[in-house]
Coordinates of C-alpha atoms in Angstrom, one line a residue:
Chain A
X280 CA 70.8 -94.3 -63.4
X281 CA 67.3 -93.9 -65.0
X282 CA 66.7 -91.3 -61.9
X283 CA 68.9 -89.1 -63.9
X284 CA 66.3 -89.2 -67.1
X285 CA 64.2 -86.1 -67.5
X286 CA 60.9 -87.1 -69.7
X287 CA 60.2 -84.8 -72.2
X288 CA 56.8 -84.7 -73.8
X289 CA 57.4 -84.0 -77.8
X290 CA 54.9 -84.0 -80.3
X291 CA 53.8 -83.5 -84.2
X292 CA 52.2 -80.2 -85.2
X293 CA 51.3 -78.8 -88.9
X294 CA 52.4 -75.5 -89.0
X295 CA 49.3 -74.4 -89.4
X296 CA 47.5 -70.9 -87.1
X297 CA 46.2 -72.2 -84.0
X298 CA 47.8 -75.2 -83.0
X299 CA 50.1 -73.8 -80.3
X300 CA 47.3 -72.0 -79.1
X301 CA 45.0 -75.8 -78.5
X302 CA 47.8 -77.1 -77.0
X303 CA 48.6 -74.2 -74.1
X304 CA 44.7 -74.0 -73.1
X305 CA 44.9 -78.0 -72.8
X306 CA 47.8 -77.7 -70.3
X307 CA 45.7 -74.6 -68.9
X308 CA 42.8 -77.2 -68.2
X309 CA 45.0 -79.9 -67.1
X310 CA 47.3 -77.6 -65.0
X311 CA 50.5 -78.6 -66.6
X312 CA 53.2 -76.1 -66.1
X313 CA 55.8 -76.2 -68.9
X314 CA 59.1 -75.8 -67.6
X315 CA 61.4 -75.5 -70.9
X316 CA 60.1 -75.3 -74.2
X317 CA 61.0 -75.5 -78.2
X318 CA 60.0 -75.9 -81.7
X319 CA 61.9 -77.8 -84.6
X320 CA 60.0 -76.1 -87.4
X321 CA 60.4 -78.1 -90.7
X322 CA 58.5 -76.4 -93.3
X323 CA 55.0 -78.4 -93.4
X324 CA 55.2 -79.3 -89.8
X325 CA 57.1 -78.9 -86.2
X326 CA 58.1 -80.5 -83.9
X327 CA 57.6 -79.5 -80.3
X328 CA 59.4 -80.2 -77.4
X329 CA 58.7 -79.7 -73.4
X330 CA 60.0 -80.5 -69.9
X331 CA 56.8 -80.3 -67.7
X332 CA 56.0 -80.6 -64.3
X333 CA 53.3 -83.4 -64.9
X334 CA 54.9 -84.9 -67.9
X335 CA 52.4 -88.4 -67.5
X336 CA 49.1 -86.3 -67.5
X337 CA 50.7 -84.0 -70.2
X338 CA 51.3 -86.6 -72.5
X339 CA 47.7 -87.9 -71.6
X340 CA 46.0 -84.7 -72.3
X341 CA 47.9 -84.3 -75.6
X342 CA 46.6 -87.7 -76.8
X343 CA 43.2 -87.4 -75.9
X344 CA 43.1 -84.2 -77.7
X345 CA 44.2 -86.1 -80.6
X346 CA 48.2 -85.2 -80.9
X347 CA 50.9 -87.8 -81.9
X348 CA 52.6 -87.5 -79.0
X349 CA 55.9 -89.2 -77.3
X350 CA 57.7 -88.8 -74.4
X351 CA 61.9 -89.1 -74.3
X352 CA 64.3 -89.5 -72.0
X353 CA 66.5 -86.4 -72.3
X354 CA 69.1 -85.2 -69.5
X355 CA 68.8 -81.9 -68.0
X356 CA 72.0 -80.4 -67.0
X357 CA 72.9 -77.4 -64.4
X358 CA 75.0 -74.8 -65.3
X359 CA 76.5 -72.1 -63.7
X360 CA 75.4 -68.7 -65.7
X361 CA 79.2 -67.9 -66.9
X362 CA 80.9 -68.1 -70.5
X363 CA 82.7 -71.1 -70.8
X364 CA 80.1 -73.7 -69.5
X365 CA 78.0 -74.8 -73.1
X366 CA 81.5 -75.1 -74.0
X367 CA 82.9 -77.7 -71.4
X368 CA 80.0 -79.8 -71.4
X369 CA 79.9 -80.3 -75.1
X370 CA 83.8 -81.0 -75.4
X371 CA 83.4 -83.4 -72.7
X372 CA 80.9 -85.5 -74.1
X373 CA 82.4 -85.3 -77.7
X374 CA 85.5 -86.8 -76.5
X375 CA 83.7 -89.9 -75.3
X376 CA 81.4 -90.0 -78.7
X377 CA 78.4 -89.0 -77.1
X378 CA 76.6 -87.3 -80.2
X379 CA 73.9 -84.5 -79.1
X380 CA 71.1 -84.8 -81.5
X381 CA 69.7 -81.5 -80.2
X382 CA 70.0 -79.0 -77.0
X383 CA 67.7 -76.4 -75.7
X384 CA 68.6 -74.0 -72.5
X385 CA 66.9 -71.4 -70.2
X386 CA 68.0 -69.7 -67.5
X387 CA 66.2 -69.5 -63.9
X388 CA 65.4 -67.4 -61.0
X389 CA 68.5 -68.7 -59.3
X390 CA 71.0 -67.4 -61.5
X391 CA 71.4 -71.2 -62.7
X392 CA 70.8 -72.2 -66.4
X393 CA 69.9 -75.5 -67.5
X394 CA 70.4 -77.3 -71.2
X395 CA 68.0 -80.0 -72.0
X396 CA 69.9 -82.7 -74.3
X397 CA 69.2 -85.7 -76.3
X398 CA 71.9 -87.6 -77.0
X399 CA 72.9 -90.9 -79.1
X400 CA 74.3 -92.9 -75.5
X401 CA 72.4 -91.7 -72.2
X402 CA 74.6 -94.1 -70.3
X403 CA 78.1 -92.8 -71.2
X404 CA 76.5 -89.0 -71.0
X405 CA 75.4 -89.7 -67.8
X406 CA 78.6 -91.8 -66.4
X407 CA 81.1 -89.2 -68.2
X408 CA 79.0 -85.6 -66.9
X409 CA 79.0 -87.5 -63.5
X410 CA 83.1 -88.5 -63.7
X411 CA 83.1 -84.3 -64.2
X412 CA 81.6 -83.2 -61.7
X413 CA 78.5 -81.9 -63.5
X414 CA 75.7 -81.6 -62.1
X415 CA 72.2 -83.1 -63.8
X416 CA 68.7 -82.4 -62.8
X417 CA 65.8 -84.9 -62.0
X418 CA 62.6 -84.3 -62.7
X419 CA 62.2 -83.6 -58.3
X420 CA 64.4 -80.7 -59.9
X421 CA 62.1 -80.0 -62.6
X422 CA 58.9 -79.6 -60.7
X423 CA 60.4 -77.4 -57.9
X424 CA 62.2 -75.1 -60.8
Chain B
X1433 CA 29.8 -125.9 -89.0
X1434 CA 28.8 -126.9 -92.0
X1435 CA 30.8 -126.5 -94.9
X1436 CA 28.9 -125.7 -98.3
X1437 CA 25.0 -124.4 -98.6
X1438 CA 24.0 -126.4 -101.4
X1439 CA 27.0 -128.5 -102.2
X1440 CA 25.6 -130.2 -105.3
X1441 CA 25.7 -127.0 -106.9
X1442 CA 28.5 -125.6 -105.4
X1443 CA 30.9 -128.2 -106.4
X1444 CA 29.0 -129.1 -109.4
X1445 CA 31.3 -129.8 -112.3
X1446 CA 32.2 -126.3 -114.4
X1447 CA 31.0 -128.4 -117.8
X1448 CA 27.8 -129.0 -116.6
X1449 CA 27.2 -125.7 -114.8
X1450 CA 28.2 -124.5 -117.9
X1451 CA 25.2 -126.4 -119.4
X1452 CA 23.0 -125.2 -116.5
X1453 CA 24.3 -121.6 -118.2
X1454 CA 23.3 -122.1 -121.4
X1455 CA 19.9 -123.4 -120.6
X1456 CA 19.3 -120.4 -118.8
X1457 CA 21.0 -117.6 -121.5
X1458 CA 18.7 -119.2 -123.9
X1459 CA 15.8 -118.5 -121.8
X1460 CA 16.8 -115.3 -120.5
X1461 CA 17.2 -113.9 -124.2
X1462 CA 13.6 -115.5 -125.0
X1463 CA 12.2 -113.3 -121.8
X1464 CA 14.2 -110.4 -122.1
X1465 CA 13.0 -110.0 -125.9
X1466 CA 9.4 -110.4 -125.5
X1467 CA 9.0 -108.4 -122.0
X1468 CA 11.3 -105.6 -122.4
X1469 CA 10.6 -102.7 -124.9
X1470 CA 14.5 -101.6 -124.0
X1471 CA 15.9 -105.0 -124.7
X1472 CA 13.9 -105.5 -128.0
X1473 CA 15.1 -102.7 -129.8
X1474 CA 18.7 -102.9 -128.4
X1475 CA 18.6 -106.6 -129.8
X1476 CA 17.2 -105.3 -132.9
X1477 CA 19.7 -102.7 -133.6
X1478 CA 22.4 -104.8 -133.1
X1479 CA 21.0 -107.1 -135.4
X1480 CA 20.3 -110.5 -133.1
X1481 CA 17.3 -112.6 -132.6
X1482 CA 16.8 -114.8 -129.5
X1483 CA 17.4 -117.8 -132.1
X1484 CA 20.6 -116.9 -132.6
X1485 CA 21.8 -117.6 -129.2
X1486 CA 22.5 -121.1 -128.7
X1487 CA 25.7 -121.3 -126.8
X1488 CA 27.5 -119.8 -124.2
X1489 CA 30.3 -118.8 -127.1
X1490 CA 27.0 -116.7 -128.6
X1491 CA 26.9 -114.7 -125.8
X1492 CA 29.4 -112.3 -127.4
X1493 CA 26.8 -111.4 -130.2
X1494 CA 24.4 -109.6 -127.4
X1495 CA 24.8 -105.6 -127.4
X1496 CA 26.2 -104.9 -123.7
X1497 CA 24.1 -102.9 -121.1
X1498 CA 25.3 -99.8 -119.5
X1499 CA 24.4 -98.1 -116.0
X1500 CA 23.5 -94.9 -118.6
X1501 CA 20.7 -97.4 -120.1
X1502 CA 19.2 -98.1 -116.5
X1503 CA 19.5 -93.9 -115.9
X1504 CA 18.1 -93.1 -119.7
X1505 CA 14.8 -95.4 -118.7
X1506 CA 14.4 -94.6 -114.9
X1507 CA 13.1 -95.2 -113.1
X1508 CA 11.1 -98.3 -114.4
X1509 CA 11.6 -98.2 -118.4
X1510 CA 13.4 -101.9 -118.4
X1511 CA 11.8 -103.7 -115.7
X1512 CA 10.2 -106.9 -117.1
X1513 CA 7.4 -107.3 -115.2
X1514 CA 4.1 -105.4 -114.5
X1515 CA 4.4 -103.3 -110.8
X1516 CA 1.9 -105.8 -109.1
X1517 CA 5.1 -108.5 -109.0
X1518 CA 7.6 -106.0 -107.4
X1519 CA 7.9 -106.8 -103.6
X1520 CA 10.9 -104.1 -103.4
X1521 CA 13.1 -101.3 -105.0
X1522 CA 16.4 -99.9 -104.2
X1523 CA 17.7 -97.1 -105.5
X1524 CA 21.3 -95.4 -105.8
X1525 CA 22.7 -92.5 -103.9
X1526 CA 22.7 -90.5 -107.5
X1527 CA 26.5 -89.6 -106.7
X1528 CA 27.4 -89.7 -110.0
X1529 CA 24.0 -89.0 -112.1
X1530 CA 20.4 -90.0 -111.5
X1531 CA 20.2 -92.6 -109.6
X1532 CA 19.0 -96.0 -110.9
X1533 CA 16.0 -98.0 -109.2
X1534 CA 16.3 -101.9 -109.2
X1535 CA 13.1 -103.8 -108.4
X1536 CA 12.5 -106.9 -107.2
X1537 CA 10.4 -109.5 -107.5
X1538 CA 9.7 -112.5 -104.5
X1539 CA 12.3 -114.6 -106.0
X1540 CA 14.6 -112.4 -107.0
X1541 CA 14.7 -111.2 -103.4
X1542 CA 14.8 -114.8 -102.6
X1543 CA 18.2 -115.7 -105.4
X1544 CA 19.6 -113.1 -103.5
X1545 CA 19.6 -113.7 -100.3
X1546 CA 20.7 -117.7 -101.9
X1547 CA 23.5 -116.1 -103.1
X1548 CA 24.7 -114.8 -99.8
X1549 CA 23.6 -117.8 -98.0
X1550 CA 26.1 -119.8 -100.2
X1551 CA 28.9 -117.2 -99.7
X1552 CA 28.7 -116.6 -95.8
X1553 CA 29.0 -121.0 -95.6
X1554 CA 32.0 -120.5 -97.0
X1555 CA 33.5 -118.4 -94.9
X1556 CA 32.1 -119.8 -92.0
X1557 CA 29.3 -117.7 -91.0
X1558 CA 25.8 -119.8 -90.2
X1559 CA 23.8 -120.4 -86.9
X1560 CA 24.9 -119.8 -84.2
X1561 CA 26.9 -116.2 -85.3
X1562 CA 25.5 -112.9 -84.6
X1563 CA 25.9 -110.8 -87.5
X1564 CA 26.0 -107.2 -87.2
X1565 CA 25.3 -105.4 -89.9
X1566 CA 26.6 -101.7 -90.3
X1567 CA 26.3 -101.5 -93.5
X1568 CA 23.5 -98.9 -94.8
X1569 CA 19.7 -100.3 -94.5
X1570 CA 17.0 -98.3 -96.6
X1571 CA 17.5 -97.5 -100.4
X1572 CA 21.0 -98.5 -100.0
X1573 CA 21.2 -102.4 -100.7
X1574 CA 24.1 -103.2 -98.5
X1575 CA 22.5 -103.8 -95.6
X1576 CA 19.0 -105.3 -96.4
X1577 CA 21.0 -107.2 -98.6
X1578 CA 23.7 -109.1 -96.0
X1579 CA 20.4 -109.1 -93.6
X1580 CA 18.9 -111.6 -96.0
X1581 CA 21.4 -114.1 -96.8
X1582 CA 22.6 -114.0 -92.9
X1583 CA 18.8 -115.0 -91.8
X1584 CA 18.8 -117.3 -94.9
X1585 CA 21.9 -119.3 -92.9
X1586 CA 20.3 -119.0 -90.0
X1587 CA 22.7 -116.6 -88.5
X1588 CA 21.2 -114.2 -85.7
X1589 CA 21.1 -110.3 -87.5
X1590 CA 21.9 -106.8 -85.4
X1591 CA 20.4 -104.4 -88.2
X1592 CA 22.2 -101.6 -86.5
X1593 CA 23.3 -99.9 -89.8
X1594 CA 25.8 -97.1 -90.4
X1595 CA 27.0 -95.3 -87.7
X1596 CA 26.5 -94.3 -83.9
X1597 CA 29.6 -95.4 -83.2
X1598 CA 29.8 -95.8 -79.5
X1599 CA 26.4 -98.4 -79.8
X1600 CA 28.3 -99.9 -82.3
X1601 CA 31.0 -101.3 -80.1
X1602 CA 28.7 -101.5 -76.8
X1603 CA 26.0 -104.2 -78.6
X1604 CA 29.1 -105.7 -80.3
X1605 CA 30.0 -106.5 -77.1
X1606 CA 26.8 -107.2 -75.2
X1607 CA 25.5 -109.5 -78.0
X1608 CA 28.5 -111.2 -78.9
X1609 CA 28.4 -109.7 -82.2
X1610 CA 31.1 -112.9 -84.1
X1611 CA 30.8 -110.9 -87.7
X1612 CA 30.9 -107.5 -88.8
X1613 CA 29.5 -106.4 -92.5
X1614 CA 30.5 -102.5 -93.0
X1615 CA 32.1 -100.5 -95.2
X1616 CA 36.5 -101.2 -95.0
X1617 CA 36.9 -97.5 -94.3
X1618 CA 33.6 -97.8 -91.2
X1619 CA 36.1 -100.6 -89.8
X1620 CA 38.9 -98.8 -90.0
X1621 CA 37.7 -95.9 -88.1
X1622 CA 35.4 -98.4 -85.4
X1623 CA 39.0 -99.8 -84.6
X1624 CA 40.4 -96.1 -84.2
X1625 CA 37.2 -95.7 -81.6
X1626 CA 37.8 -98.9 -80.3
X1627 CA 41.2 -98.0 -79.2
X1628 CA 40.6 -94.7 -77.8
X1629 CA 38.4 -96.4 -75.4
X1630 CA 40.3 -99.2 -74.4
X1631 CA 38.2 -101.9 -76.3
X1632 CA 40.8 -104.8 -77.8
X1633 CA 39.1 -106.8 -80.3
X1634 CA 40.6 -110.1 -79.4
X1635 CA 40.3 -109.3 -75.7
X1636 CA 37.1 -108.0 -75.1
X1637 CA 34.8 -109.2 -78.2
X1638 CA 33.9 -112.5 -79.7
X1639 CA 34.8 -110.7 -83.0
X1640 CA 36.4 -113.2 -85.6
X1641 CA 34.9 -112.5 -89.0
X1642 CA 35.0 -108.8 -90.8
X1643 CA 32.8 -108.7 -94.2
X1644 CA 34.4 -105.5 -95.9
X1645 CA 33.0 -104.2 -99.1
X1646 CA 31.5 -101.6 -101.1
X1647 CA 34.5 -99.5 -102.1
X1648 CA 37.7 -100.9 -103.4
X1649 CA 40.7 -102.3 -100.8
X1650 CA 43.6 -103.5 -101.2
X1651 CA 45.4 -107.1 -99.8
X1652 CA 48.0 -105.0 -97.9
X1653 CA 45.2 -103.1 -96.2
X1654 CA 43.5 -106.7 -94.9
X1655 CA 46.7 -107.8 -93.7
X1656 CA 46.8 -104.6 -91.8
X1657 CA 43.0 -105.1 -90.6
X1658 CA 43.8 -108.9 -89.4
X1659 CA 46.8 -108.1 -87.5
X1660 CA 45.3 -105.0 -85.8
X1661 CA 42.7 -106.9 -84.9
X1662 CA 42.6 -110.8 -84.5
X1663 CA 39.7 -111.2 -87.1
X1664 CA 39.6 -112.6 -90.6
X1665 CA 38.6 -110.0 -93.3
X1666 CA 36.6 -111.0 -96.3
X1667 CA 36.0 -109.5 -99.5
X1668 CA 32.4 -108.7 -100.5
X1669 CA 30.9 -108.1 -103.9
X1670 CA 28.0 -106.3 -105.6
X1671 CA 26.7 -103.6 -107.5
X1672 CA 23.3 -102.1 -106.9
X1673 CA 22.0 -102.6 -110.5
X1674 CA 22.8 -106.0 -110.0
X1675 CA 20.9 -106.3 -106.3
X1676 CA 23.3 -105.2 -104.2
X1677 CA 26.2 -107.7 -102.3
X1678 CA 25.8 -111.1 -103.7
X1679 CA 28.9 -113.0 -103.2
X1680 CA 32.3 -112.9 -101.0
X1681 CA 35.6 -115.1 -100.8
X1682 CA 35.5 -118.3 -99.3
X1683 CA 38.1 -119.2 -96.5
X1684 CA 41.0 -119.4 -98.8
X1685 CA 40.9 -116.0 -99.7
X1686 CA 41.7 -116.4 -102.9
X1687 CA 39.4 -114.8 -105.0
X1688 CA 35.3 -114.4 -104.8
X1689 CA 33.1 -117.2 -105.9
X1690 CA 30.6 -115.7 -108.6
X1691 CA 27.5 -118.4 -109.0
X1692 CA 27.8 -119.6 -112.2
X1693 CA 24.2 -120.9 -111.5
X1694 CA 22.9 -117.4 -111.4
X1695 CA 25.3 -114.8 -113.4
X1696 CA 27.5 -115.5 -115.9
X1697 CA 31.0 -113.5 -115.4
X1698 CA 32.9 -112.2 -118.8
X1699 CA 36.3 -109.8 -118.7
X1700 CA 36.4 -107.5 -121.5
X1701 CA 38.7 -105.2 -122.6
X1702 CA 37.1 -101.8 -121.8
X1703 CA 38.6 -100.0 -124.8
X1704 CA 37.7 -102.4 -127.5
X1705 CA 34.8 -104.4 -125.7
X1706 CA 36.5 -107.8 -126.9
X1707 CA 36.1 -110.5 -124.7
X1708 CA 39.7 -111.4 -122.9
X1709 CA 41.2 -114.7 -122.0
X1710 CA 41.2 -116.0 -118.0
X1711 CA 43.5 -114.6 -116.7
X1712 CA 43.9 -111.6 -118.0
X1713 CA 43.0 -107.9 -116.4
X1714 CA 39.7 -106.1 -117.6
X1715 CA 36.5 -104.7 -117.0
X1716 CA 34.0 -107.1 -115.7
X1717 CA 30.9 -108.0 -117.3
X1718 CA 28.2 -109.8 -115.8
X1719 CA 24.8 -111.1 -117.2
X1720 CA 22.1 -112.1 -114.3
X1721 CA 20.7 -115.6 -115.2
X1722 CA 18.0 -115.3 -112.8
X1723 CA 16.6 -112.2 -111.7
X1724 CA 13.0 -111.6 -113.1
X1725 CA 12.1 -107.9 -112.3
X1726 CA 15.2 -106.7 -113.8
X1727 CA 17.6 -109.0 -115.7
X1728 CA 20.7 -107.5 -116.8
X1729 CA 22.4 -108.8 -120.2
X1730 CA 26.0 -108.2 -120.2
X1731 CA 26.1 -105.6 -117.8
X1732 CA 29.3 -103.4 -117.7
X1733 CA 30.1 -103.4 -114.0
X1734 CA 33.2 -100.4 -114.6
X1735 CA 35.5 -102.7 -112.2
X1736 CA 39.0 -104.1 -113.4
X1737 CA 39.7 -107.8 -112.4
X1738 CA 40.6 -111.2 -113.4
X1739 CA 38.7 -114.3 -114.0
X1740 CA 39.9 -117.1 -112.7
X1741 CA 38.1 -120.5 -113.3
X1742 CA 41.3 -122.7 -112.1
X1743 CA 39.4 -124.9 -109.5
X1744 CA 39.1 -123.7 -106.0
X1745 CA 41.0 -125.1 -102.8
X1746 CA 37.8 -124.7 -100.8
X1747 CA 36.2 -127.3 -103.4
X1748 CA 33.9 -124.9 -105.6
X1749 CA 33.9 -124.9 -109.0
X1750 CA 32.4 -121.7 -109.7
X1751 CA 34.4 -119.5 -111.3
X1752 CA 36.2 -116.5 -109.5
X1753 CA 36.9 -112.9 -109.9
X1754 CA 40.3 -111.7 -107.9
X1755 CA 40.3 -109.0 -106.1
X1756 CA 38.9 -105.1 -107.8
X1757 CA 41.7 -103.7 -108.1
X1758 CA 39.8 -100.2 -109.0
X1759 CA 37.0 -99.1 -111.2
X1760 CA 37.3 -97.5 -115.2
X1761 CA 35.7 -94.3 -113.9
X1762 CA 38.3 -93.9 -110.7
X1763 CA 41.4 -94.2 -113.0
X1764 CA 43.2 -90.7 -112.7
X1765 CA 45.2 -90.0 -115.3
X1766 CA 48.7 -87.9 -114.1
X1767 CA 50.4 -86.1 -117.2
X1768 CA 49.5 -89.2 -118.8
X1769 CA 50.1 -91.7 -116.2
X1770 CA 46.9 -93.9 -115.0
X1771 CA 47.0 -93.9 -111.5
X1772 CA 44.5 -96.3 -109.3
X1773 CA 43.6 -95.0 -105.8
X1774 CA 44.0 -98.4 -104.8
X1775 CA 47.4 -98.5 -106.0
X1776 CA 48.3 -95.7 -103.7
X1777 CA 46.8 -97.7 -101.1
X1778 CA 48.6 -100.8 -101.3
X1779 CA 52.0 -98.9 -101.4
X1780 CA 51.1 -97.1 -98.7
X1781 CA 50.1 -99.9 -96.0
X1782 CA 53.6 -101.7 -97.2
X1783 CA 55.0 -98.8 -95.0
X1784 CA 54.7 -99.6 -91.2
X1785 CA 55.3 -95.9 -90.2
X1786 CA 51.9 -94.8 -92.3
X1787 CA 48.4 -95.2 -91.1
X1788 CA 45.4 -96.3 -92.6
X1789 CA 43.9 -93.2 -93.9
X1790 CA 45.3 -91.1 -97.2
X1791 CA 43.8 -88.6 -99.0
X1792 CA 45.0 -87.4 -102.7
X1793 CA 45.2 -84.5 -104.1
X1794 CA 45.4 -83.9 -107.5
X1795 CA 45.7 -80.3 -109.2
X1796 CA 46.9 -78.5 -112.3
X1797 CA 49.7 -75.9 -111.4
X1798 CA 51.0 -73.6 -114.1
X1799 CA 49.6 -76.4 -116.6
X1800 CA 51.3 -79.1 -114.8
X1801 CA 49.6 -82.2 -113.2
X1802 CA 50.5 -82.4 -109.4
X1803 CA 49.5 -85.2 -107.2
X1804 CA 49.8 -84.8 -103.2
X1805 CA 49.1 -87.6 -101.0
X1806 CA 48.5 -86.6 -97.2
X1807 CA 49.0 -89.1 -94.9
X1808 CA 49.0 -89.9 -90.8
X1809 CA 51.7 -91.3 -88.9
X1810 CA 51.1 -94.4 -86.7
X1811 CA 51.8 -93.2 -83.0
X1812 CA 54.1 -95.7 -82.3
X1813 CA 56.1 -94.3 -85.3
X1814 CA 56.6 -90.7 -84.2
X1815 CA 60.1 -89.9 -83.5
X1816 CA 61.0 -86.5 -82.3
X1817 CA 64.3 -86.3 -84.5
X1818 CA 63.0 -83.9 -87.4
X1819 CA 65.1 -85.8 -89.7
X1820 CA 63.4 -89.1 -89.2
X1821 CA 60.5 -87.5 -90.3
X1822 CA 61.7 -85.9 -93.2
X1823 CA 63.0 -89.0 -94.2
X1824 CA 59.9 -91.3 -93.6
X1825 CA 58.4 -88.5 -96.0
X1826 CA 61.2 -89.2 -98.6
X1827 CA 60.4 -92.9 -98.0
X1828 CA 56.9 -92.8 -98.7
X1829 CA 57.7 -90.9 -101.7
X1830 CA 60.6 -93.0 -103.2
X1831 CA 58.2 -96.0 -102.7
X1832 CA 55.3 -94.4 -104.5
X1833 CA 57.5 -93.4 -107.8
X1834 CA 58.8 -96.7 -108.2
X1835 CA 55.0 -97.8 -108.3
X1836 CA 53.2 -95.3 -109.8
X1837 CA 56.0 -94.5 -112.0
X1838 CA 55.3 -90.5 -111.3
X1839 CA 57.1 -87.5 -108.9
X1840 CA 54.8 -87.8 -105.9
X1841 CA 54.7 -84.8 -102.7
X1842 CA 54.4 -86.6 -99.7
X1843 CA 52.7 -84.6 -96.8
X1844 CA 52.6 -85.7 -93.2
X1845 CA 49.5 -84.4 -91.3
X1846 CA 48.2 -84.6 -87.9
X1847 CA 46.7 -87.4 -86.8
X1848 CA 42.6 -86.8 -86.9
X1849 CA 43.2 -84.5 -89.7
X1850 CA 41.9 -87.1 -93.2
X1851 CA 38.5 -87.0 -92.7
X1852 CA 37.3 -90.9 -91.6
X1853 CA 34.1 -92.2 -93.1
X1854 CA 31.6 -94.4 -91.9
X1855 CA 30.2 -94.9 -95.3
X1856 CA 32.3 -95.1 -98.9
X1857 CA 35.2 -93.1 -98.2
X1858 CA 36.6 -90.4 -100.3
X1859 CA 40.0 -90.8 -101.2
X1860 CA 40.7 -88.6 -104.0
X1861 CA 40.6 -84.8 -104.5
X1862 CA 40.9 -83.4 -108.1
X1863 CA 41.1 -79.9 -107.9
X1864 CA 41.5 -80.1 -111.9
X1865 CA 39.7 -77.8 -114.0
X1866 CA 39.4 -79.7 -116.9

């Protein structure tokens, strides 16, 4: 089941000018490519979450740059880029009592949409999505997007 | 390993010790009266003559000596010996005013080393130990003080002084350092650097003992340090005016033994100057009994502590002072409430998610004092959920409020934001224009 989890890199950043530039240039030097990216901001600080092609390297680079960084297992769901897809996913998970802690989505060149979610119960979420025939991405998919 | 450096003195019954103190006090009062114009004048003004001092109770008839006296008599106006007898000077940094100069005779240096020799023995440091002295050398008393103490007990001294952390860690491993002496903030910095380099104190070094002082630290911080590195952390006490580091805790870690044959300790109410009974917290006052160049009579140390004359489990009879909780002049008054940085530290160190470094910011906004504490989070505690972080800030604020009785702002900052210090750390930024 673990192979269906995606390693998301999260880091704590103070909400002040230059922080994002610092992170981005660390990635540039290390040739880490960002696949999906979001910032949750809360006043003085923000939590940056991202899916990258080389999570271990990204983790090391950020840690060495002095950031507080963690790796979280999230799910990447492939959706058709048509109305109603998100509703279906949220509904099937909701019925099984799986709560979505947070989510973000992006659309790819291939006209698929991808939804990244962190849930309170990974195992049930994976089983449910499988039963409903909703495809999940794995790390190799992330690398080849 | 030997248990006592001087068992006869260290285990002497308290009443016998007090007889020695009484004898030496009488001699001291005569000595300063005849050798120091400063003390003669001070005693005359207070209407006290050497012959009025017969017992230890008479000590209270003597006037206090203050740091300001040393400044006013800069550089050597309070010395009791001619320059030809001085073998060394130490000079304070002068960060809070004019520096103070302390001179030493050969015997003063020996008495100083003897005091630390007993102290080091009481924490199991002696022959066969490698003592890395990472206190500053030079005019600051920390480095040379520990240095001579370590040589007194036959330890091998590594006089590396402060700074150059890479070298510190390298030599610590290569030369088998067993004991490290530095400020607690420098130790935290070293531990952080070691971790970054993949050095585990327990696995990769022979370090077993730390002697930490020159700035106040708390019991909670001790627990953190010991848990993180597997060493035993001991508090050391002294001030540059007395001579420098002089005393440590023993292995019981329950107070610092003050050698009664060398010093008399009193605890007073800092407001009234009245002596406080044993067990009550107040300002530490010390009288030196054996110093020749610059003896000090009832010197107001300015540290808050408690006197404990109860027998110690280690077998030493000499009185103890309990952990110094702050300095009279470190106290912050925020909206009329007294706050010591040490109280803040002890609250923060009990919260596992909070890292070792913090900074207190005090401002006056719209005529109102405000206090904000910046903290860093332990890497392990980091959650990528915003709510978890907000609740950590709330948890810290509420823990501080319940202890300080004051609403405090808590701001979580990125790792490394709070300045690391290799010397005495600065924990308060007070921006109030008073």
